[in-house]
Structures are given as C-alpha cells and as structure tokens.
Short mmCIF file of C-alpha atoms in Angstrom, two decimals:
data_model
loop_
_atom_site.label_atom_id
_atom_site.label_comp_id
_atom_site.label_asym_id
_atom_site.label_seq_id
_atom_site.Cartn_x
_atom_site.Cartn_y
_atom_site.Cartn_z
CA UNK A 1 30.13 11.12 -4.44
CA UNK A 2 32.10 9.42 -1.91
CA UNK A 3 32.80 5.80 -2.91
CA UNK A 4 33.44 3.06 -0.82
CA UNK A 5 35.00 -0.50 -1.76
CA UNK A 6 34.71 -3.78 -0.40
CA UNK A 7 35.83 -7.13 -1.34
CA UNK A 8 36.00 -10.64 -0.37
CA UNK A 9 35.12 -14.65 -1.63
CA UNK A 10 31.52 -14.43 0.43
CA UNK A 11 31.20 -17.64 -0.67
CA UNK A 12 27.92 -18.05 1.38
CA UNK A 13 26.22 -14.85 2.23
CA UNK A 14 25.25 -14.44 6.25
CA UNK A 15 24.52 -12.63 8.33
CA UNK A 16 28.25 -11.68 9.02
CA UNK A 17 28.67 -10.26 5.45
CA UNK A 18 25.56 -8.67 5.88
CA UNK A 19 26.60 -6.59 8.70
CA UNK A 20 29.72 -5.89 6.77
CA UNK A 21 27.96 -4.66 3.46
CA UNK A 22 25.32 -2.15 5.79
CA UNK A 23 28.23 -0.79 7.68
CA UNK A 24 30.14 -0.09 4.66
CA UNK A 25 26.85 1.82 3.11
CA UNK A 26 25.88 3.46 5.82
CA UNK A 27 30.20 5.07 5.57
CA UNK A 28 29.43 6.89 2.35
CA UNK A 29 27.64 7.28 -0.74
CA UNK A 30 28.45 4.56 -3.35
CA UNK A 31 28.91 0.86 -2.32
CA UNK A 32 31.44 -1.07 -5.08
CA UNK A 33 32.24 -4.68 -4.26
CA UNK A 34 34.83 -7.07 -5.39
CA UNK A 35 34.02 -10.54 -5.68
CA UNK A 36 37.16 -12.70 -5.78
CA UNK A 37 37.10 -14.25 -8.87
CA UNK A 38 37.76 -18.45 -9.37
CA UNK A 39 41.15 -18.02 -9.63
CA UNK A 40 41.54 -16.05 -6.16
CA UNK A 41 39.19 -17.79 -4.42
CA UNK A 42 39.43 -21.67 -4.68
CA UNK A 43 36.59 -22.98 -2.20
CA UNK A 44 33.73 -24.41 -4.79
CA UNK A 45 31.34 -22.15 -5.33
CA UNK A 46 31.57 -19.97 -8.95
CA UNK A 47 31.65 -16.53 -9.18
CA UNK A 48 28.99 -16.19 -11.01
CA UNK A 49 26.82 -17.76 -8.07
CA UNK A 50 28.56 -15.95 -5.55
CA UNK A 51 28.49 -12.44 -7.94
CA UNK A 52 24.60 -13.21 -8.15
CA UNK A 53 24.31 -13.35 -4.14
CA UNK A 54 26.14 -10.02 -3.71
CA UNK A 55 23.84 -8.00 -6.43
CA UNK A 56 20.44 -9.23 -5.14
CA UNK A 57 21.74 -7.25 -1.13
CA UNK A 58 20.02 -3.78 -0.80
CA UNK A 59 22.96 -2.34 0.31
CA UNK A 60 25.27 -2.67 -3.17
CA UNK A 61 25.12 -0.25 -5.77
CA UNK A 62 27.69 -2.02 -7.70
CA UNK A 63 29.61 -5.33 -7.77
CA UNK A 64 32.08 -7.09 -10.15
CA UNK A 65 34.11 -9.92 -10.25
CA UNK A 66 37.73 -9.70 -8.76
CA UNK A 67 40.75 -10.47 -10.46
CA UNK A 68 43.38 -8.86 -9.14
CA UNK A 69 44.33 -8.99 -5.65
CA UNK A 70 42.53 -6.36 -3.61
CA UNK A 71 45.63 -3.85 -3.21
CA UNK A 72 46.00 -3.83 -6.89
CA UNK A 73 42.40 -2.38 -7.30
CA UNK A 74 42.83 0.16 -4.66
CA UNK A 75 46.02 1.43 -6.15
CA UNK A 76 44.14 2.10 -9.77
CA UNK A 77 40.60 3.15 -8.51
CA UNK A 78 41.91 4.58 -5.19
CA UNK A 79 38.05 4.41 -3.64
CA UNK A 80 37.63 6.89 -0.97
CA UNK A 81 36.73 4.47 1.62
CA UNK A 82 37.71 0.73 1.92
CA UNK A 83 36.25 -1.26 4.55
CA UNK A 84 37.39 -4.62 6.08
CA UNK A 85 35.90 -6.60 8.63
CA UNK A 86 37.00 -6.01 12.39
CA UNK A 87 38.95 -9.13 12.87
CA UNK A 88 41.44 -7.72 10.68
CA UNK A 89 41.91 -4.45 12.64
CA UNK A 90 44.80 -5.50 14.78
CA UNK A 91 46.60 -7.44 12.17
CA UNK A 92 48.86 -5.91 9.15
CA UNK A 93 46.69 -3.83 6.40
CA UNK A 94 49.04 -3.74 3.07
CA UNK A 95 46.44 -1.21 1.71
CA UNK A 96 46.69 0.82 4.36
CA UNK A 97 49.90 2.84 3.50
CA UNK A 98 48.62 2.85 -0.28
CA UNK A 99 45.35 4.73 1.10
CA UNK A 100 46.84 6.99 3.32
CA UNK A 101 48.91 8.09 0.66
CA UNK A 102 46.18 9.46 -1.88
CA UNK A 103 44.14 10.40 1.31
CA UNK A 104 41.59 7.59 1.90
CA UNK A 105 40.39 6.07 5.19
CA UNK A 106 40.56 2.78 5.89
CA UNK A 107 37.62 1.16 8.53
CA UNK A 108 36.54 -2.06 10.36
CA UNK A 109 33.54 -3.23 10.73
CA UNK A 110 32.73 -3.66 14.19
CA UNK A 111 29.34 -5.91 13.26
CA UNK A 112 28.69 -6.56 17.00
CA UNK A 113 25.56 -4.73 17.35
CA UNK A 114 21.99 -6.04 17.19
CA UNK A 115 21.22 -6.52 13.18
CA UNK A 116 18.26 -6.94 11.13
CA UNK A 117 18.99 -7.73 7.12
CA UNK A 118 17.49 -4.69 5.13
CA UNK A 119 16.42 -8.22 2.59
CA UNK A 120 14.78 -9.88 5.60
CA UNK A 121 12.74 -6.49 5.97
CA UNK A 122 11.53 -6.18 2.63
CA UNK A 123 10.23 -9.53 2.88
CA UNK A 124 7.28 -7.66 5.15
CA UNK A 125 6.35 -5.55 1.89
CA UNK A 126 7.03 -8.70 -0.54
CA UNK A 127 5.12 -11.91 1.19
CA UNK A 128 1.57 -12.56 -0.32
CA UNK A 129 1.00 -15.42 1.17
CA UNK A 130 -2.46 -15.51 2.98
CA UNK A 131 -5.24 -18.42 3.64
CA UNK A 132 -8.97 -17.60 3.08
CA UNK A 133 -11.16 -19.74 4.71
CA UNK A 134 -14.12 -19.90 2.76
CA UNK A 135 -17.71 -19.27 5.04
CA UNK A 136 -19.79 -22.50 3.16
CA UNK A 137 -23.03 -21.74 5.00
CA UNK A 138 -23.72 -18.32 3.77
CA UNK A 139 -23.09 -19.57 0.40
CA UNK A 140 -25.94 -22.88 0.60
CA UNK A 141 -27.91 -20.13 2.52
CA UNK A 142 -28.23 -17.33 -0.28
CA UNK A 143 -28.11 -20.18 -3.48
CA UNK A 144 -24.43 -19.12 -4.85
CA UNK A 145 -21.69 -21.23 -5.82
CA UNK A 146 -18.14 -19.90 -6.65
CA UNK A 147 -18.88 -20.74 -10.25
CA UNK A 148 -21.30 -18.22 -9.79
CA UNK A 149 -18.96 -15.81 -8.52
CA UNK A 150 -16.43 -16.90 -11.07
CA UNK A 151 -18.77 -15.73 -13.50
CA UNK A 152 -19.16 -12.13 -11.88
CA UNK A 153 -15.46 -11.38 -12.02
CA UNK A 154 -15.13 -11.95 -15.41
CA UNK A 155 -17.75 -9.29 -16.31
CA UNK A 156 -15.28 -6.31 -14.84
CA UNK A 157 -13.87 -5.96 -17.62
CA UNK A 158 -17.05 -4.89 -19.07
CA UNK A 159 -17.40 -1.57 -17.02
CA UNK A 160 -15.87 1.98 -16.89
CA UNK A 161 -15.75 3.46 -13.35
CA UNK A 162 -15.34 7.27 -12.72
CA UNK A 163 -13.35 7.36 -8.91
CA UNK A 164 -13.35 10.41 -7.04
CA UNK A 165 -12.02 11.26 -4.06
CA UNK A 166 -8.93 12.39 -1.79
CA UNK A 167 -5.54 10.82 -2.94
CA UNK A 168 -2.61 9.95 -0.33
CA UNK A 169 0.59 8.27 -0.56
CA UNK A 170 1.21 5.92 2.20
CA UNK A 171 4.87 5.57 3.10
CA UNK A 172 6.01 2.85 5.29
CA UNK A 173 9.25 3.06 7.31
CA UNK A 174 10.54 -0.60 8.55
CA UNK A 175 12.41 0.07 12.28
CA UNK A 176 14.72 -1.40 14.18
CA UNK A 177 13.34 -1.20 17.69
CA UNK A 178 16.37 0.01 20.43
CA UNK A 179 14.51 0.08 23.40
CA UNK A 180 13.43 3.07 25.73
CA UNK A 181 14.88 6.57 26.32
CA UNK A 182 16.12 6.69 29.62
CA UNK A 183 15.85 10.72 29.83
CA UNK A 184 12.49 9.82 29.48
CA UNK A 185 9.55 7.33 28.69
CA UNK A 186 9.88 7.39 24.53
CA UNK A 187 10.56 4.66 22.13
CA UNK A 188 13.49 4.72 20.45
CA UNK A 189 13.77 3.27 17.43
CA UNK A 190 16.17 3.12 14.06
CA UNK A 191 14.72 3.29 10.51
CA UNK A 192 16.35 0.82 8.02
CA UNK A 193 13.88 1.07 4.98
CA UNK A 194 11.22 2.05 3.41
CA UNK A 195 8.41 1.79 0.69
CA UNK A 196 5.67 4.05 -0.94
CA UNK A 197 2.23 2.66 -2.12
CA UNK A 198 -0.34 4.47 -3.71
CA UNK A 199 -3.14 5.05 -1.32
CA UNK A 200 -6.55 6.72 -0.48
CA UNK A 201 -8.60 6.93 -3.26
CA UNK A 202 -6.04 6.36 -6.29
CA UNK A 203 -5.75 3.00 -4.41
CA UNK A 204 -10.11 2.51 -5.09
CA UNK A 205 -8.88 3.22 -8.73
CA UNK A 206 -6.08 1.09 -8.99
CA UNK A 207 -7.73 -2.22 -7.19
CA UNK A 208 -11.07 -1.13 -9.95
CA UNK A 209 -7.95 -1.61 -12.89
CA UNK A 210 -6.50 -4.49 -11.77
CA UNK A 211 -10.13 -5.88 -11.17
CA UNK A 212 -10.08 -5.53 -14.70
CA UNK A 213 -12.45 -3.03 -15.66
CA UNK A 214 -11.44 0.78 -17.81
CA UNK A 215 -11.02 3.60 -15.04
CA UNK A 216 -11.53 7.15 -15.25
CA UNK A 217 -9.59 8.65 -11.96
CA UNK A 218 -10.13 12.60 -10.63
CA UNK A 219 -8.65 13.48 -7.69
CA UNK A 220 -6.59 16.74 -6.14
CA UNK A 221 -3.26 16.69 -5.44
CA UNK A 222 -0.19 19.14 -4.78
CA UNK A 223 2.86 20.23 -6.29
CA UNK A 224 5.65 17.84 -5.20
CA UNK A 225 7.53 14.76 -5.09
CA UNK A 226 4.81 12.56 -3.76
CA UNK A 227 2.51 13.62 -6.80
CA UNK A 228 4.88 12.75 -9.38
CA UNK A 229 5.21 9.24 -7.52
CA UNK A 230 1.26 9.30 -7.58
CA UNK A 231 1.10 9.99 -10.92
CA UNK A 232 3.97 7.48 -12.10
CA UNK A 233 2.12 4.63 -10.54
CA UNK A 234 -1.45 5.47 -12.33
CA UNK A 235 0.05 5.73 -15.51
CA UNK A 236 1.90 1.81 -14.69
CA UNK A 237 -1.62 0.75 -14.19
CA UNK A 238 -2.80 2.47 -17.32
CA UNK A 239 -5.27 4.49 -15.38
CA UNK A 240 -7.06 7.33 -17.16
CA UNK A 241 -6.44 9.97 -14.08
CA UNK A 242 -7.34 13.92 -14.20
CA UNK A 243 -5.09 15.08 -10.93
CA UNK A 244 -5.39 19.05 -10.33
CA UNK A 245 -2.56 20.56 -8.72
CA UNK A 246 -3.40 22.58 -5.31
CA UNK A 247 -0.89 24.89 -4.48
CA UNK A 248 -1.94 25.49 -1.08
CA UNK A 249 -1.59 21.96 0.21
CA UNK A 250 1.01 19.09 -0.20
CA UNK A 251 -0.01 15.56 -1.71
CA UNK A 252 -1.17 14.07 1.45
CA UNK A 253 1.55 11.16 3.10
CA UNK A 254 0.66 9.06 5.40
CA UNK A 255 3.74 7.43 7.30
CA UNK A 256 3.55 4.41 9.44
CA UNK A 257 6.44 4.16 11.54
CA UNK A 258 6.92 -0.27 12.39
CA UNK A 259 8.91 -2.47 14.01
CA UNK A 260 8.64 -6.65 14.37
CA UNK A 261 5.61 -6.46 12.26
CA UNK A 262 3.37 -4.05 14.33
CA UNK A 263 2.73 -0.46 13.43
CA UNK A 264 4.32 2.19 16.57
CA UNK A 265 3.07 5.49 14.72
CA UNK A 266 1.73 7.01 12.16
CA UNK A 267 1.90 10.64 11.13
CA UNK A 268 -0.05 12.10 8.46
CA UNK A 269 1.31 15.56 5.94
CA UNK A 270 -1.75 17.13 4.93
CA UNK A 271 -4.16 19.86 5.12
CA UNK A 272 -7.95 19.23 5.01
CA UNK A 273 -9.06 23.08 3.59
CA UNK A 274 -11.79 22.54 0.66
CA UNK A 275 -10.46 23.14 -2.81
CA UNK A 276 -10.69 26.38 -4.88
CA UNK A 277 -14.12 27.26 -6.97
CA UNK A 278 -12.18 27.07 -9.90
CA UNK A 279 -10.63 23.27 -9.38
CA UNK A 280 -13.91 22.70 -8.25
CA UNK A 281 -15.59 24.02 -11.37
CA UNK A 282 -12.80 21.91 -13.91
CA UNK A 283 -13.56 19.11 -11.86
CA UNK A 284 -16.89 18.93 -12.55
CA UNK A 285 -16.72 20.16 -16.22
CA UNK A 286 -14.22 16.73 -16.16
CA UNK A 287 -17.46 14.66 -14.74
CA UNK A 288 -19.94 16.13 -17.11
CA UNK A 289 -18.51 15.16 -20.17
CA UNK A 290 -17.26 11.43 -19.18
CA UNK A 291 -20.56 10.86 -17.48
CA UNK A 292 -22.68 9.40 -20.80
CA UNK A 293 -19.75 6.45 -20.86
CA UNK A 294 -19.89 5.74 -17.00
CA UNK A 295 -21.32 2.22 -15.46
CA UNK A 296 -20.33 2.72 -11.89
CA UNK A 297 -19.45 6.35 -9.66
CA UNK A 298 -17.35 5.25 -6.50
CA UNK A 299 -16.77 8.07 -4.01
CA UNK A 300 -13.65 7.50 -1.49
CA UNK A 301 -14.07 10.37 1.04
CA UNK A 302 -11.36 11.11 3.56
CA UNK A 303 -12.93 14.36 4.85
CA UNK A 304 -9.63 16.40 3.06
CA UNK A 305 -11.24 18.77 1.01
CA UNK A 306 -11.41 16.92 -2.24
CA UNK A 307 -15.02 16.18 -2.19
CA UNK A 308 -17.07 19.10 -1.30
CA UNK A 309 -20.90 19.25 -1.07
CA UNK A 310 -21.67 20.93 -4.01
CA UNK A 311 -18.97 18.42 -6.05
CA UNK A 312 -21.10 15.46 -3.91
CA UNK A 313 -24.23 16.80 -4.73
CA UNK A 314 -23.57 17.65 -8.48
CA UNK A 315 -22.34 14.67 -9.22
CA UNK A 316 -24.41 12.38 -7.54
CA UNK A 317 -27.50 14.28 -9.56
CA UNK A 318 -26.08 13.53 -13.00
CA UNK A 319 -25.14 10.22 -11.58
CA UNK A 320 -29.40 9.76 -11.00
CA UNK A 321 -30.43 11.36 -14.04
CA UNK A 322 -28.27 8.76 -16.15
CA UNK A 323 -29.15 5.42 -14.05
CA UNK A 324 -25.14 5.03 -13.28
CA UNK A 325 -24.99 3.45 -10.11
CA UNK A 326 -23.01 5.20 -7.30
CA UNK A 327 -21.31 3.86 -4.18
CA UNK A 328 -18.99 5.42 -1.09
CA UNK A 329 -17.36 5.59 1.75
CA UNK A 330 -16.42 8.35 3.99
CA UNK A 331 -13.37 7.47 5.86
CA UNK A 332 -13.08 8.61 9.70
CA UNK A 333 -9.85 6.38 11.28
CA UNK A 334 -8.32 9.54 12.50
CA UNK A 335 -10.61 12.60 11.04
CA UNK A 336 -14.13 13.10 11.50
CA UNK A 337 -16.10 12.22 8.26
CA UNK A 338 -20.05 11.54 7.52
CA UNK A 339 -21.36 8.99 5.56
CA UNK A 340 -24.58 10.67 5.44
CA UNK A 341 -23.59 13.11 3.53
CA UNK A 342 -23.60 10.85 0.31
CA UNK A 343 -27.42 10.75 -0.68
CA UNK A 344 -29.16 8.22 -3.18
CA UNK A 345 -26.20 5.59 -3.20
CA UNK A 346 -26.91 2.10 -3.84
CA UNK A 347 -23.96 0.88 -1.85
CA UNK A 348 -22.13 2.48 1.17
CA UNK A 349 -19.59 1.00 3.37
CA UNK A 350 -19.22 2.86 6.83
CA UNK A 351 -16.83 1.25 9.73
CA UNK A 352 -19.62 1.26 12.84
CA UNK A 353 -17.68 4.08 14.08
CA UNK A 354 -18.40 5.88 11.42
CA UNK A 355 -21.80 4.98 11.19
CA UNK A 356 -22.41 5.75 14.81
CA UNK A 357 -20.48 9.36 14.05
CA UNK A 358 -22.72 10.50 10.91
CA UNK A 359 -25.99 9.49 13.28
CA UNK A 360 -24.46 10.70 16.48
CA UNK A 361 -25.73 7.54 18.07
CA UNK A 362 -23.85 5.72 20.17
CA UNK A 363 -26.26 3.39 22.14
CA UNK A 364 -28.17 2.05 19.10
CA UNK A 365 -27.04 -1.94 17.97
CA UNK A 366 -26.23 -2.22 14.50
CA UNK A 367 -29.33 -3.14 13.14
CA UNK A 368 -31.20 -0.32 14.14
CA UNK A 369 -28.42 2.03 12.71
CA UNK A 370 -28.58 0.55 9.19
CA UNK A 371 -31.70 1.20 9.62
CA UNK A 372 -31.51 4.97 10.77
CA UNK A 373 -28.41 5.51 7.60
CA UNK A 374 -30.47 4.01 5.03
CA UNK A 375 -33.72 6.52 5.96
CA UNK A 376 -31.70 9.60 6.29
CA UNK A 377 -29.48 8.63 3.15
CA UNK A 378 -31.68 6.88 1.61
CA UNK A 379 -28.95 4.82 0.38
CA UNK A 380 -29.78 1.51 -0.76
CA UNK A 381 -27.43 -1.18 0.85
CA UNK A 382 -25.60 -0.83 3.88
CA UNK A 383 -22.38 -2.93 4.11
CA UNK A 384 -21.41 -1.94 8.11
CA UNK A 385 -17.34 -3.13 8.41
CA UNK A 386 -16.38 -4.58 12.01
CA UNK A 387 -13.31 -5.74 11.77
CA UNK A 388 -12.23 -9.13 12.78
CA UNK A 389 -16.05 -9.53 13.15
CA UNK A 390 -16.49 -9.57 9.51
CA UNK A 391 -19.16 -7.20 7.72
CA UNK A 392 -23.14 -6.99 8.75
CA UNK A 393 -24.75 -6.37 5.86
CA UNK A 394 -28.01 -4.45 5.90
CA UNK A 395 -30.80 -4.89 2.67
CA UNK A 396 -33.20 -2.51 2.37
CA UNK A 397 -35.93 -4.95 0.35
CA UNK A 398 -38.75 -5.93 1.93
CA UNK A 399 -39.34 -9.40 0.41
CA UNK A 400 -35.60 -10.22 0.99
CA UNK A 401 -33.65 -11.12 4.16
CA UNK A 402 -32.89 -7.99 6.16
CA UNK A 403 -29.26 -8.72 7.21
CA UNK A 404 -26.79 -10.81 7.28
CA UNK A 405 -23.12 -11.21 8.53
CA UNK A 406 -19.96 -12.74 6.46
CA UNK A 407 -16.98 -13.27 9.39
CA UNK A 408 -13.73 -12.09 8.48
CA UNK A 409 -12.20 -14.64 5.40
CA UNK A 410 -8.70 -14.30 6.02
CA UNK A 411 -6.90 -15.82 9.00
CA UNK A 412 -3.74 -14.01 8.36
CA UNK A 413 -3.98 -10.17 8.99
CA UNK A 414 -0.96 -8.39 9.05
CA UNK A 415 -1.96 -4.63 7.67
CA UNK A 416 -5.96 -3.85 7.92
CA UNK A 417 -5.73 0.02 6.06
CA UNK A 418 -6.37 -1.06 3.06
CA UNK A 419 -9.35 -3.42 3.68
CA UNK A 420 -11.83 -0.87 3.31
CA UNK A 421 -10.85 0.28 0.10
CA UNK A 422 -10.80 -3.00 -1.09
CA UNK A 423 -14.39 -3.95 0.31
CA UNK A 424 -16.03 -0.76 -1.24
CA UNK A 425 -14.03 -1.35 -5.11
CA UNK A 426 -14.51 -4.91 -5.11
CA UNK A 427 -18.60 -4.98 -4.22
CA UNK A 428 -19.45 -2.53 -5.91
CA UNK A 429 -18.45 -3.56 -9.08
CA UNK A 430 -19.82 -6.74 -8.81
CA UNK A 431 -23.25 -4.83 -7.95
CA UNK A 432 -22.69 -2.41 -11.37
CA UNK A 433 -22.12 -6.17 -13.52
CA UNK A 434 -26.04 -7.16 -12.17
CA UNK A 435 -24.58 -9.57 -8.61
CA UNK A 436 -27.22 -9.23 -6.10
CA UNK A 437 -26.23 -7.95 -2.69
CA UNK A 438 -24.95 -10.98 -1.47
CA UNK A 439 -22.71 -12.38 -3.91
CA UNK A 440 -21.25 -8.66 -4.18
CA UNK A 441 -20.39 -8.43 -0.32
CA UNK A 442 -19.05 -11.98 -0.21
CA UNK A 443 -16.84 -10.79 -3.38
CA UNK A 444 -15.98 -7.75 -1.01
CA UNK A 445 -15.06 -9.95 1.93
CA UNK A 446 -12.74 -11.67 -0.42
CA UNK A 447 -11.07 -8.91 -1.78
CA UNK A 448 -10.95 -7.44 1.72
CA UNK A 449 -9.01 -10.74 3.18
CA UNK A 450 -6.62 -10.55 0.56
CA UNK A 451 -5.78 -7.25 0.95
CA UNK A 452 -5.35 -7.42 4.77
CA UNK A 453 -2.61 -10.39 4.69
CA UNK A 454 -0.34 -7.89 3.35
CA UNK A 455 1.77 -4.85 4.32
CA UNK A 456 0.66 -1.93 2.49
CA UNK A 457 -1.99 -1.21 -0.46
CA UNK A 458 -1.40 -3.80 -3.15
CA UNK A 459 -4.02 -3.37 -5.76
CA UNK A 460 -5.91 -6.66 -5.73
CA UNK A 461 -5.26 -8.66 -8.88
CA UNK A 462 -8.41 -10.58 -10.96
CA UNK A 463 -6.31 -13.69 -10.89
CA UNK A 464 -6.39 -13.47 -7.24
CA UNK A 465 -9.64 -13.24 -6.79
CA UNK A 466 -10.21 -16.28 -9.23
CA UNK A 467 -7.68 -18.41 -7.65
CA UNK A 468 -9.51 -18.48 -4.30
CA UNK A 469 -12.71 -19.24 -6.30
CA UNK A 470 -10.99 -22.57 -7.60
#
C-alpha cells in the first residue's frame, strides 16, 4: 500500500486545500495528514476544530494532530509520497533530500484545473429537502382530511406483505463534465464518486418496512458482489428476504452516469432469461407456506425473468383463494413489459406507456384504456402514472366517480426512478389497512413526491409521510 502524507495548519478548509487533499489521493493508495498542532500553528483556531474539518473530507483515510515539524515525521515514517502545494515547487524543499534518500517522491500540487469537491457531490445523494404542495380540492371533493390519512399510516404496522419480483442495484456515478471529444462528437466526462442503493423490487420491500409494516421479500439474484450488497442492506432494514442465487446471470446494476444534476447515461448489467424449474419450484414452495400469514401480495415486474407466468399465475390463485389482496406493476422504461399479464389484482399502476404497450393501443385517451386494462385484467383499480401530470386514477364501481386526477405533489424533482415504486408500495398498503381508492392514491402521490426530490431510492420513512400530514 503506497502511502502518501500531507500536512499543513488548514486553518479554514477551501477549496484550495481541497484540490490539494484530491490530488494527493488520487497519487497513491493511503492518504495520512498532519494537522499542525497549537503549538506549530499559532493563528486561532484549535486543533481539534481544524482536526475535525480534515476527517469529515472524502479524500482522508487518516489524520492526526502534528507536533513535530513536518521533516521530523517524514524522517521516522518515511511515507512513500509527500505532497506540497505548487507554490512551493520553485522554492527550497528540506524534505526533499531526506526523501530521496530512502527512495520517496516528492510532488506539487498543480490545483489549477477545473474542481468540483467530492463533499459538495455527495450533497446530491444526501439533501432531502423537498416541498409538497398539498392539492386541497381533491381532498373537500372525496370527504378526507389528513387526520384521516394520519390515521391510515398508522395501521401499516398492522400488515405483513409478501414482495416479489426482479431485484437490481442501482449505482450512481457523480461526473465531472470536460466537454466534447474533438476526434469526434462524444461527451467526455470524469467520474469522481459514487453510491449504491437498493433498487427494483427489494426497493418495493424496503419502502413497505420503513412504511412500517413486517415484510416477507423473494426475489432472484446472482452470485456476486452486488448480491452481498443487496443482501447487507435487507438485513439493515430487518427484512425477512428469501434471495435464490442464479448462476447464469449477474445481480442486475443499473448505472446512471450524471453530471450538474442531470442524468447523461445509463447502462444496465443484466440478463432477462426466465429462471430454472427448480428456483421456480422453491420459490413457490417459499409462497405456499407464508401465504396463511399474508395481508397484502405486491408484484414489481421488470420483465427479467424473475416472475414467470406460471410463478404469476400460481401465486396470484392462492392469493384469491385466501382473500389476500394483490397489487403490481410491470415496469417497461427501457424493456418491454405487460401489465396485463397480472390478472385479478385490485390495484395496478402502469406508466401510459405501458398501458398503451400491454393493449397495443396507441390512439385511445386514457380513459378509454383504463377502461380496456381493467376488462382484459380484470383488475380492480387502475392508478395510470403521467409524470409531471400527476396520476389519473381509474375506479371500476359503478355508483362511485369513474376517475379522477391528483397533479404531481412535489415541486422539486430531481430523480423520478424511484417514483413508481413508491406509488405502487405506498397505495397499496393503505388499500390492504381498509383506505378507499382515493385516500390510498393521494397517500401514493405523497410517497411518490417524496421520493422524486431525491437522488436515488431512499426507502420512504413513516415519519415522513406523517410530517407532511401535519
């Protein structure tokens, strides 16, 4: 391991410094930095504040307070590297002989080039800060109050929900944009960090959890690195999960390539091939004998294999024959998926491209293919996603209003992949605790605007939820 060492008062952090501390990184494999103690550096600010600065940068694997001069450090720990700024590269280095002698190198930091602070960056994972602007008239017109809805959330905790579906890690890969290749017309750009979250349908599970209700999670996954990150995260969240390990495919990633807040590209690691008989057959052994203790089935389809018609169709029967009711979604953003092919549901949540897909009509409005879904489904409720446009919401009851449309809640969208996911949990739990179909899609809504104001999948907190109630 190739250390490097850097020291200095940095008696307020900048930019500057920053530069310094990346550059010195990015030169090896273990960052070690020397604050100057009190006694070294006399300019007002502790130590211990300036020590506490130094340890909460990205870039430092270690950092200690300073004091002995700098050359007397080098000479005992003789660091591989040491790295001074670039104002001090044409004036006299004591340490230099003292590292040349034992072999080290000795580099400046030019810090001229364009910068962006790996701490500024995470900020973009970090910031939950988001404004919901409540829609007041489709609350007086359907008779609810958010003491109504208060009351709803607090009943999660009395369900268990069975999730099943395709899991996926979504990586996200912060870039510094450089500009265009002038061999040709490509975007060049540098990555500076980067964060997993758990995604697909372990993220269904995980928002159901934090929701607060018990969660039984099955799901397919392969041998790797991203499943043991998977399966870290469900066992955090205290989620009952059955993953089966496939072999012949990876854990599916999903990484979105961004730069100044805006996604440039994402590229997905998966294969899409149905699973084997025998996962198949444990999988549904799995379903059989949790099903008796089940309030609520919640399919999360992303057309990879995981949920194959005879697993849909198996479980959706035992799902009838004990009264639990069942909800889904069948994900098409860059696949081809059909929501039709979930039968009997009481709640489904298609995008109206993926309506339009599973009916092959794409002429109809959206009334008229609610409508066409719901008779060749025969699912239930119809909860049609559009975006900034909000959700249409279709009710198949006669002596009730036939639709209705809540516009988008949150007025600060920064990452929509997740606001599906969070529709789909969110409703239909409130629909398993006895809401009616309007209380459970404004609930959805809700959860959906939270979920959108930040940068990857966050599972949605009940507190959250309750705070914007208040």
């Amino acid at each position: 391991m190739k250390k490097v060492f850097v020291s200095g008062d940095f008696n307020v952090l900048h930019p500057g410094h920053l530069r310094l501390l990346k550059f010195a990184k990015e030169s090896g494999d273990y960052l070690v930095v020397g604050v100057n103690s009190d006694k070294i550096s006399q300019k007002g600010i502790s130590q211990d504040i300036r020590l506490e600065s130094i340890n909460a940068t990205s870039y430092v694997d270690e950092a200690f307070i300073l004091d002995v001069p700098a050359l007397e450090y080098i000479k005992q720990n003789r660091p591989e590297i040491v790295v001074k700024g670039k104002e001090f590269a044409n004036k006299s280095n004591a340490e230099l002989e003292v590292i040349s002698a034992y072999g080290g190198k000795l580099l400046f930091s030019s810090g001229e080039i364009g910068f962006s602070s790996i701490d500024l960056l995470k900020q973009e994972f970090a910031a939950l800060n988001y404004k919901v602007e409540h829609n007041s008239s489709y609350l007086q017109r359907h008779s609810f109050d958010m003491a109504h809805l208060n009351a709803i959330i607090e009943k999660f905790s009395q369900l268990n929900v069975l999730v099943i579906g395709d899991s996926i890690v979504d990586e996200y890969i912060i870039c510094e944009p450089l500009g265009m290749s002038q061999e040709d017309p490509t975007i060049v750009v540098t990555p500076l960090v980067s964060d997993k979250f758990i995604g697909g349908a372990a993220i269904v599970a995980s928002h159901a959890k934090t929701l607060g209700a018990n969660v039984k999670f099955v799901s397919v996954v392969g041998d790797d690195e991203n499943f043991n990150y998977l399966d870290e995260g469900l066992k955090k969240l205290d989620i009952d999960a059955k993953l089966y390990k496939d072999t012949t495919r990876p854990t599916t990633l999903k990484q979105r390539f961004r730069a100044n807040t805006k996604t440039l590209l994402r590229v997905n690691h998966l294969k899409q091939h149905s699973i084997a008989t025998d996962i198949e057959e444990k999988i549904l052994q799995d379903v059989k004998e949790n099903i008796e203790c089940t309030d609520l089935i919640i399919f999360s389809d992303f057309s990879y294999g995981v949920l194959s018609k005879k697993i849909i169709d198996t479980i959706t029967t035992m799902g009838r024959e004990a009264g639990i009711l069942m909800a889904a979604d069948s994900q098409s953003s860059s696949q081809v998926g059909d929501i039709s092919k979930f039968n009997n549901m009481t709640l489904v949540t298609p995008t109206e491209r993926e309506i339009r897909l599973s009916l092959n009509d794409f002429e109809s409005g959206l009334v008229v293919l609610s409508d066409k879904l719901v008779k060749k489904a025969q699912a239930k409720y119809v909860f049609t996603t559009l975006g900034a446009e909000g959700i249409l919401i279709y009710n198949n009851w006669e002596d009730d209003l036939l639709t209705d449309n809540i516009n988008a809640l949150g007025n600060a969208v920064r990452d929509v992949s997740g606001a599906g996911d969070s529709l789909l949990t969110c409703s239909a739990m409130a629909l398993a605790v006895g809401a009616n179909i309007w209380q459970s899609a404004y609930l959805g809504s809700l959860a959906s605007a939270i979920q959108v104001s930040r940068v990857g999948n966050i599972p949605i907190q009940k507190d959250e939820l309750l705070q914007e109630l208040e």
